[in-house]
Amino acid sequence: MALLLRKHLVIDFLNVFLERRDLAPLFKKVGNTLVNRTIFERPLEYEGTPGEKTLLIFDVPSYLKATPGLGSDTKTYITNAYKGSTIHLANYLDLEDYLKKRFSAKRRAQLASYERRIQTSFNITGRFFYGPMEKETFERLFDAFYHMLDRRFQEKATQNEDIPHWDKYREMAYPLIQDKKACLSVIYDDQRPISMSLNLIHDKIIFGYMKSHDTDYSKFSLGFLDLKNMLQWCFDNGFEVFDFLKGEYSYKSKWTDGEYYFQRYIVCPSASLSKRLYARVLYLKIRGFYSLVRFLKRIKVHLIYHRYKALKYRLTHNSTAAYDNSVQVAVAKEVPPPESRITVPWERQEFSFLRKPVYDFLYTYKEHRRHIEVIRTPNVDNSYLVLGKNGAQRLTFDRAFITKQKNG
């Protein structure tokens, strides 16, 4: 395989299609087979040439019929790789119609309760940035986006593939949002962003590129709220397809109504026997590899691999995944009188370790944040009481955890 890699040029289709918007050198036409419409066609004056190298073009969604435009003297081999998933929005009248057709009445009631629950505890608003936005606002939001994503994957004890490329995404995203070729969806708690998704756009297809949320709010199903808001926005703005891209997660199977394969195109000059032979061997190797991957997934080998990666990450990154084991929660049976309480300004940064257990308390007791008081147990630096209108809890933290938080 090392020898093969020196003989072909690798092209990321999604990069040139969505990020760089520079398909013309590689393709002369792209059609969306889900809606039977051409969504890209190269200008007539642009003439492709066969080129001398074999091209490996990866991550072409199979519902996009892409016609290579490197001249007539080329041979193309196509093979399936990973799966992707979509919602064919054009099949539904609106969000309500989609929810009725996808979910039972009981499930719809449950989804509605998620939204009511978070509105009970916080002042939640949503906003979409689509078109001109201030650069300062973008930079502030993208910084928050980075910290959400980084923290979430640290707590999951896994490596996130987007973090090492964050500067590239930052540089790419702003002009695309300005030109309405991307949108940034943000959910706020008051003025604080707590969930974000970056979605890239081509024609009437919206691609869910990246998303994350503040894990302090993990009880409140922020992922559902973000997706519901996003789909409402898609219907309101006439989009026809929502593409979730890669990743097989349980929530996707509940929301999506279609699957496809990411395909790999091997394009070579047809006049050269050696290059055709090389391309054929490359095609067979890639097809065989992904056939093996699909077989291993069927017998659940990928689950063992993910556990191995998580364990390796914890051992090498001093992971914070043990957070849930660092605090014990109990119902508080006795509450000190107001005159003897030592109130803690728990929403300040130095007490950030209190946010998640306090927000969990809000979820459990259906409280609003403004009704909460957190007090310290006198002469005990690892014990706190959370007081609300409907109940009270005692939080007892592991002392080593508290020391680590105070030392930063």
Coordinates of C-alpha atoms in Angstrom, one line a residue:
M1 CA 0.0 0.0 0.0
A2 CA 2.9 2.4 0.7
L3 CA 4.0 2.0 -2.9
L4 CA 0.5 2.7 -4.1
L5 CA 0.3 5.9 -2.1
R6 CA 3.2 7.4 -4.0
K7 CA 1.4 6.9 -7.3
H8 CA -1.9 8.7 -6.8
L9 CA -3.2 12.1 -5.7
V10 CA -5.7 12.1 -2.8
I11 CA -8.6 14.6 -3.0
D12 CA -11.2 15.3 -0.3
F13 CA -14.5 15.8 -2.1
L14 CA -16.2 17.5 0.8
N15 CA -13.3 19.9 1.2
V16 CA -13.5 21.1 -2.4
F17 CA -17.3 20.9 -2.6
L18 CA -18.2 22.6 0.7
E19 CA -15.2 24.4 2.1
R20 CA -13.2 25.6 -0.9
R21 CA -16.1 25.6 -3.4
D22 CA -13.7 24.6 -6.2
L23 CA -15.2 21.6 -8.0
A24 CA -14.5 22.9 -11.5
P25 CA -11.0 21.4 -11.9
L26 CA -12.3 17.9 -10.9
F27 CA -16.0 17.6 -11.9
K28 CA -18.1 18.9 -14.7
K29 CA -21.5 18.1 -13.1
V30 CA -23.0 17.1 -9.8
G31 CA -26.6 16.0 -9.5
N32 CA -28.8 15.5 -6.4
T33 CA -30.6 12.2 -7.1
L34 CA -32.9 12.6 -4.1
V35 CA -34.6 15.6 -5.8
N36 CA -33.5 14.8 -9.4
R37 CA -31.8 18.1 -10.0
T38 CA -28.3 19.3 -11.1
I39 CA -26.8 21.3 -8.3
F40 CA -23.4 22.1 -9.9
E41 CA -22.4 22.4 -13.5
R42 CA -19.0 23.6 -14.7
P43 CA -18.8 26.7 -17.0
L44 CA -18.7 25.6 -20.7
E45 CA -15.4 27.5 -21.2
Y46 CA -13.7 25.4 -18.6
E47 CA -12.1 22.3 -20.2
G48 CA -10.7 19.6 -18.1
T49 CA -7.6 17.6 -19.0
P50 CA -6.9 14.0 -18.2
G51 CA -3.8 14.7 -16.2
E52 CA -0.9 12.3 -15.6
K53 CA -1.7 11.0 -12.1
T54 CA -4.3 8.7 -10.9
L55 CA -6.8 10.5 -8.6
L56 CA -8.4 9.0 -5.4
I57 CA -11.4 11.2 -4.6
F58 CA -12.9 10.3 -1.3
D59 CA -16.1 11.1 0.6
V60 CA -18.4 11.6 -2.3
P61 CA -22.0 11.0 -1.0
S62 CA -23.6 8.4 -3.2
Y63 CA -26.8 10.4 -3.6
L64 CA -24.7 13.0 -5.4
K65 CA -24.1 11.8 -8.9
A66 CA -20.7 13.4 -9.6
T67 CA -19.4 13.3 -13.2
P68 CA -15.5 13.6 -13.3
G69 CA -14.5 16.4 -15.7
L70 CA -10.9 15.5 -16.5
G71 CA -11.5 14.8 -20.1
S72 CA -13.0 12.0 -22.1
D73 CA -9.8 9.8 -22.0
T74 CA -10.3 8.7 -18.4
K75 CA -11.5 5.6 -16.6
T76 CA -13.4 5.9 -13.3
Y77 CA -13.8 3.2 -10.6
I78 CA -16.3 3.8 -7.8
T79 CA -16.5 1.8 -4.5
N80 CA -18.5 2.3 -1.3
A81 CA -16.8 3.2 2.0
Y82 CA -18.6 4.4 5.2
K83 CA -22.3 5.0 5.6
G84 CA -24.0 8.4 6.0
S85 CA -27.6 9.4 6.7
T86 CA -30.1 12.0 5.7
I87 CA -33.5 13.5 6.3
H88 CA -35.3 14.0 3.0
L89 CA -37.0 17.3 4.0
A90 CA -38.8 17.7 0.7
N91 CA -41.0 14.7 1.6
Y92 CA -42.6 16.6 4.5
L93 CA -44.8 19.7 4.6
D94 CA -43.2 21.2 7.7
L95 CA -41.7 20.2 11.0
E96 CA -45.0 19.1 12.5
D97 CA -45.6 16.8 9.6
Y98 CA -42.1 15.4 9.9
L99 CA -42.5 14.7 13.6
K100 CA -45.9 13.1 13.1
K101 CA -44.6 10.7 10.4
R102 CA -41.4 9.8 12.2
F103 CA -42.5 9.5 15.9
S104 CA -45.5 8.1 17.8
A105 CA -47.7 10.4 19.8
K106 CA -46.1 9.2 23.0
R107 CA -42.6 9.9 21.7
R108 CA -43.7 13.4 20.4
A109 CA -45.1 14.2 23.9
Q110 CA -41.8 13.1 25.4
L111 CA -39.8 15.3 23.0
A112 CA -42.0 18.3 23.8
S113 CA -41.4 17.7 27.5
Y114 CA -37.6 18.0 27.0
E115 CA -38.1 21.5 25.7
R116 CA -40.5 22.4 28.5
R117 CA -38.1 21.0 31.1
I118 CA -35.1 23.2 30.0
Q119 CA -37.4 26.3 29.7
T120 CA -38.5 25.6 33.3
S121 CA -34.9 25.9 34.6
F122 CA -33.2 28.5 32.3
N123 CA -33.9 31.5 30.1
I124 CA -33.3 29.7 26.8
T125 CA -33.2 31.4 23.4
G126 CA -31.9 30.3 20.0
R127 CA -30.3 32.3 17.1
F128 CA -29.0 31.5 13.6
F129 CA -26.1 33.3 12.1
Y130 CA -26.6 33.2 8.3
G131 CA -25.3 36.1 6.3
P132 CA -23.3 39.1 7.5
M133 CA -22.2 39.0 11.2
E134 CA -19.7 40.9 13.2
K135 CA -16.2 39.3 13.2
E136 CA -15.9 39.9 17.0
T137 CA -19.2 38.0 17.6
F138 CA -17.9 35.2 15.4
E139 CA -14.6 34.9 17.2
R140 CA -16.2 34.9 20.6
L141 CA -18.7 32.2 19.6
F142 CA -16.1 30.1 17.9
D143 CA -13.9 30.3 21.0
A144 CA -16.9 29.0 23.1
F145 CA -17.5 26.3 20.5
Y146 CA -13.9 25.1 20.8
H147 CA -14.1 24.9 24.6
M148 CA -17.4 23.0 24.5
L149 CA -16.0 20.5 22.0
D150 CA -12.7 20.0 23.8
R151 CA -14.3 19.6 27.2
R152 CA -17.0 17.2 26.0
F153 CA -14.4 14.8 24.4
Q154 CA -12.1 15.0 27.4
E155 CA -15.0 13.9 29.6
K156 CA -15.9 11.1 27.1
A157 CA -12.2 10.2 27.2
T158 CA -11.9 10.1 23.4
Q159 CA -9.9 12.0 20.9
N160 CA -11.8 14.5 18.7
E161 CA -10.7 14.7 15.1
D162 CA -11.8 18.3 14.7
I163 CA -9.7 19.9 17.5
P164 CA -6.3 19.6 15.7
H165 CA -7.8 21.4 12.6
W166 CA -9.6 24.1 14.6
D167 CA -7.7 27.0 13.1
K168 CA -8.6 25.8 9.6
Y169 CA -12.2 25.5 10.5
R170 CA -12.2 29.0 12.0
E171 CA -10.7 30.5 8.9
M172 CA -13.1 28.6 6.6
A173 CA -16.3 29.1 8.5
Y174 CA -16.5 32.9 8.7
P175 CA -16.6 33.8 5.0
L176 CA -19.0 30.9 4.3
I177 CA -21.4 32.2 6.9
Q178 CA -21.0 35.7 5.5
D179 CA -21.9 34.4 2.0
K180 CA -24.8 32.2 3.2
K181 CA -22.9 29.1 2.4
A182 CA -23.0 28.0 6.0
C183 CA -25.0 28.8 9.2
L184 CA -24.1 28.8 12.8
S185 CA -26.9 27.7 15.1
V186 CA -26.5 28.9 18.8
I187 CA -28.6 28.1 21.9
Y188 CA -28.2 30.6 24.7
D189 CA -28.9 30.5 28.4
D190 CA -29.4 34.2 28.9
Q191 CA -26.3 35.6 27.1
R192 CA -24.2 32.5 27.5
P193 CA -23.9 30.1 24.5
I194 CA -24.5 26.5 25.6
S195 CA -25.0 24.6 22.4
M196 CA -23.7 25.2 18.8
S197 CA -23.7 23.6 15.5
L198 CA -21.9 24.6 12.3
N199 CA -23.8 23.6 9.2
L200 CA -22.4 24.0 5.6
I201 CA -24.8 24.6 2.7
H202 CA -24.8 23.8 -1.0
D203 CA -27.8 24.5 -3.1
K204 CA -30.8 23.3 -0.9
I205 CA -28.7 20.7 1.0
I206 CA -27.6 21.4 4.5
F207 CA -24.7 19.4 6.0
G208 CA -24.4 19.0 9.7
Y209 CA -20.6 19.6 10.0
M210 CA -19.9 20.0 13.7
K211 CA -21.9 20.3 16.8
S212 CA -21.3 20.4 20.6
H213 CA -22.9 21.5 23.8
D214 CA -21.9 22.6 27.3
T215 CA -21.8 19.3 29.3
D216 CA -23.0 21.0 32.5
Y217 CA -26.4 20.9 30.9
S218 CA -26.2 17.3 29.8
K219 CA -29.4 16.3 31.7
F220 CA -31.5 18.6 29.5
S221 CA -31.2 17.0 26.1
L222 CA -29.6 20.0 24.4
G223 CA -28.8 17.8 21.3
F224 CA -32.5 17.3 20.7
L225 CA -33.3 21.0 21.1
D226 CA -30.5 22.0 18.7
L227 CA -31.7 19.5 16.1
K228 CA -35.3 20.5 16.4
N229 CA -34.4 24.2 16.1
M230 CA -32.2 23.3 13.1
L231 CA -34.9 21.4 11.3
Q232 CA -37.5 24.1 11.9
W233 CA -35.0 26.6 10.4
C234 CA -34.5 24.3 7.4
F235 CA -38.2 24.0 6.7
D236 CA -38.7 27.7 7.1
N237 CA -35.9 28.4 4.6
G238 CA -36.9 25.8 2.0
F239 CA -34.1 23.3 2.3
E240 CA -34.7 19.9 0.8
V241 CA -32.1 17.6 2.4
F242 CA -30.4 17.5 5.8
D243 CA -27.2 15.4 5.6
F244 CA -25.9 14.1 9.0
L245 CA -22.6 13.1 7.2
K246 CA -20.5 10.4 8.9
G247 CA -21.0 8.6 12.2
E248 CA -23.4 5.9 13.3
Y249 CA -25.1 7.0 16.5
S250 CA -28.3 5.7 18.0
Y251 CA -30.0 9.1 17.9
K252 CA -29.5 9.4 14.1
S253 CA -31.4 6.2 13.4
K254 CA -34.4 7.7 15.2
W255 CA -34.4 10.9 13.2
T256 CA -33.1 10.0 9.7
D257 CA -35.2 8.5 6.9
G258 CA -32.4 7.6 4.5
E259 CA -28.9 6.1 4.3
Y260 CA -26.2 6.4 1.7
Y261 CA -22.6 5.4 1.3
F262 CA -19.6 7.7 1.1
Q263 CA -17.9 6.6 -2.1
R264 CA -14.4 6.7 -3.4
Y265 CA -13.7 7.5 -7.0
I266 CA -10.5 6.3 -8.6
V267 CA -9.9 8.2 -11.8
C268 CA -7.0 7.4 -14.2
P269 CA -5.9 8.1 -17.8
S270 CA -7.5 5.4 -19.9
A271 CA -4.8 5.5 -22.5
S272 CA -2.1 4.1 -20.1
L273 CA -2.4 0.4 -19.5
S274 CA -0.1 0.6 -16.5
K275 CA -2.2 3.4 -14.9
R276 CA -5.4 1.5 -15.6
L277 CA -3.9 -1.6 -14.0
Y278 CA -2.7 0.4 -11.0
A279 CA -6.2 2.0 -10.6
R280 CA -7.8 -1.4 -10.8
V281 CA -5.6 -2.8 -8.0
L282 CA -6.2 0.3 -5.9
Y283 CA -9.9 -0.1 -6.4
L284 CA -9.8 -3.8 -5.3
K285 CA -7.7 -3.0 -2.2
I286 CA -10.1 -0.2 -1.1
R287 CA -13.2 -2.3 -1.8
G288 CA -11.8 -5.2 0.1
F289 CA -10.8 -3.0 3.1
Y290 CA -14.3 -1.5 3.5
S291 CA -15.9 -4.9 3.0
L292 CA -13.8 -6.1 5.9
V293 CA -14.7 -3.0 8.0
R294 CA -18.5 -3.6 7.4
F295 CA -18.0 -7.3 8.4
L296 CA -16.2 -6.4 11.6
K297 CA -18.9 -3.9 12.5
R298 CA -21.6 -6.6 12.1
I299 CA -19.8 -8.7 14.7
K300 CA -19.3 -5.6 17.0
V301 CA -15.5 -5.5 16.8
H302 CA -15.6 -1.7 16.5
L303 CA -17.0 -1.5 20.0
I304 CA -14.0 -3.2 21.4
Y305 CA -11.8 -0.8 19.4
H306 CA -13.6 2.2 20.8
R307 CA -13.2 1.0 24.4
Y308 CA -9.5 0.5 23.7
K309 CA -9.1 4.0 22.4
A310 CA -11.0 5.4 25.4
L311 CA -8.8 3.6 27.8
K312 CA -5.6 4.7 26.0
Y313 CA -6.8 8.3 26.0
R314 CA -7.5 8.2 29.8
L315 CA -4.0 6.8 30.4
T316 CA -2.2 9.4 28.3
H317 CA -4.3 12.5 28.8
N318 CA -5.1 12.6 32.5
S319 CA -8.8 12.5 31.5
T320 CA -11.5 14.3 33.6
A321 CA -13.9 11.5 32.8
A322 CA -14.1 10.4 36.4
Y323 CA -16.0 13.6 37.3
D324 CA -19.2 11.8 38.1
N325 CA -17.4 9.7 40.7
S326 CA -16.0 12.8 42.4
V327 CA -19.3 14.0 44.0
Q328 CA -21.8 12.2 46.2
V329 CA -25.4 13.5 46.1
A330 CA -27.9 13.0 48.9
V331 CA -31.2 14.5 50.0
A332 CA -30.5 17.2 52.6
K333 CA -32.8 16.5 55.6
E334 CA -31.6 19.5 57.7
V335 CA -31.1 23.0 56.4
P336 CA -29.5 25.7 58.5
P337 CA -31.5 28.9 59.2
P338 CA -30.8 31.9 56.8
E339 CA -28.8 33.9 59.4
S340 CA -26.2 31.1 59.7
R341 CA -25.7 30.4 56.0
I342 CA -22.5 31.0 54.1
T343 CA -23.7 31.7 50.6
V344 CA -21.5 30.7 47.7
P345 CA -21.5 32.7 44.4
W346 CA -21.7 29.4 42.6
E347 CA -22.1 30.9 39.1
R348 CA -18.6 32.5 39.2
Q349 CA -15.8 30.8 37.4
E350 CA -13.9 29.7 40.5
F351 CA -17.0 27.6 41.5
S352 CA -17.5 26.2 38.0
F353 CA -17.3 22.6 39.4
L354 CA -20.6 23.3 41.1
R355 CA -22.5 24.0 37.9
K356 CA -23.2 20.5 36.7
P357 CA -24.5 19.1 40.0
V358 CA -26.6 22.3 40.5
Y359 CA -28.0 22.0 37.0
D360 CA -28.8 18.3 37.7
F361 CA -30.6 19.5 40.8
L362 CA -32.7 21.9 38.7
Y363 CA -33.6 19.0 36.4
T364 CA -34.6 16.7 39.2
Y365 CA -36.7 19.2 41.2
K366 CA -38.0 21.2 38.2
E367 CA -36.5 24.4 39.7
H368 CA -35.5 27.6 37.9
R369 CA -31.9 28.8 38.4
R370 CA -32.9 32.1 39.9
H371 CA -34.5 30.3 42.8
I372 CA -31.3 28.4 43.8
E373 CA -29.1 29.2 46.7
V374 CA -25.8 27.3 47.3
I375 CA -24.3 27.4 50.8
R376 CA -21.1 26.0 52.3
T377 CA -20.9 23.7 55.3
P378 CA -18.9 25.6 58.0
N379 CA -15.3 24.5 58.3
V380 CA -15.8 21.9 55.6
D381 CA -14.3 22.8 52.2
N382 CA -15.7 19.9 50.2
S383 CA -19.4 20.0 51.2
Y384 CA -22.2 22.2 49.9
L385 CA -25.9 22.4 50.2
V386 CA -28.1 23.3 47.2
L387 CA -31.4 24.9 48.3
G388 CA -34.4 25.4 46.1
K389 CA -38.2 26.0 46.4
N390 CA -39.0 22.3 45.9
G391 CA -36.1 20.5 47.7
A392 CA -32.5 20.5 49.0
Q393 CA -29.4 18.4 48.3
R394 CA -26.1 17.9 49.9
L395 CA -23.0 17.7 47.6
T396 CA -19.9 16.1 49.0
F397 CA -16.9 16.2 46.8
D398 CA -13.8 14.1 46.8
R399 CA -11.1 16.3 48.5
A400 CA -8.5 15.5 45.8
F401 CA -11.0 16.7 43.2
I402 CA -11.6 20.0 45.1
T403 CA -7.9 20.6 45.4
K404 CA -7.4 20.0 41.7
Q405 CA -10.2 22.5 40.9
K406 CA -8.7 25.2 43.1
N407 CA -5.3 24.7 41.7
G408 CA -6.6 25.0 38.2

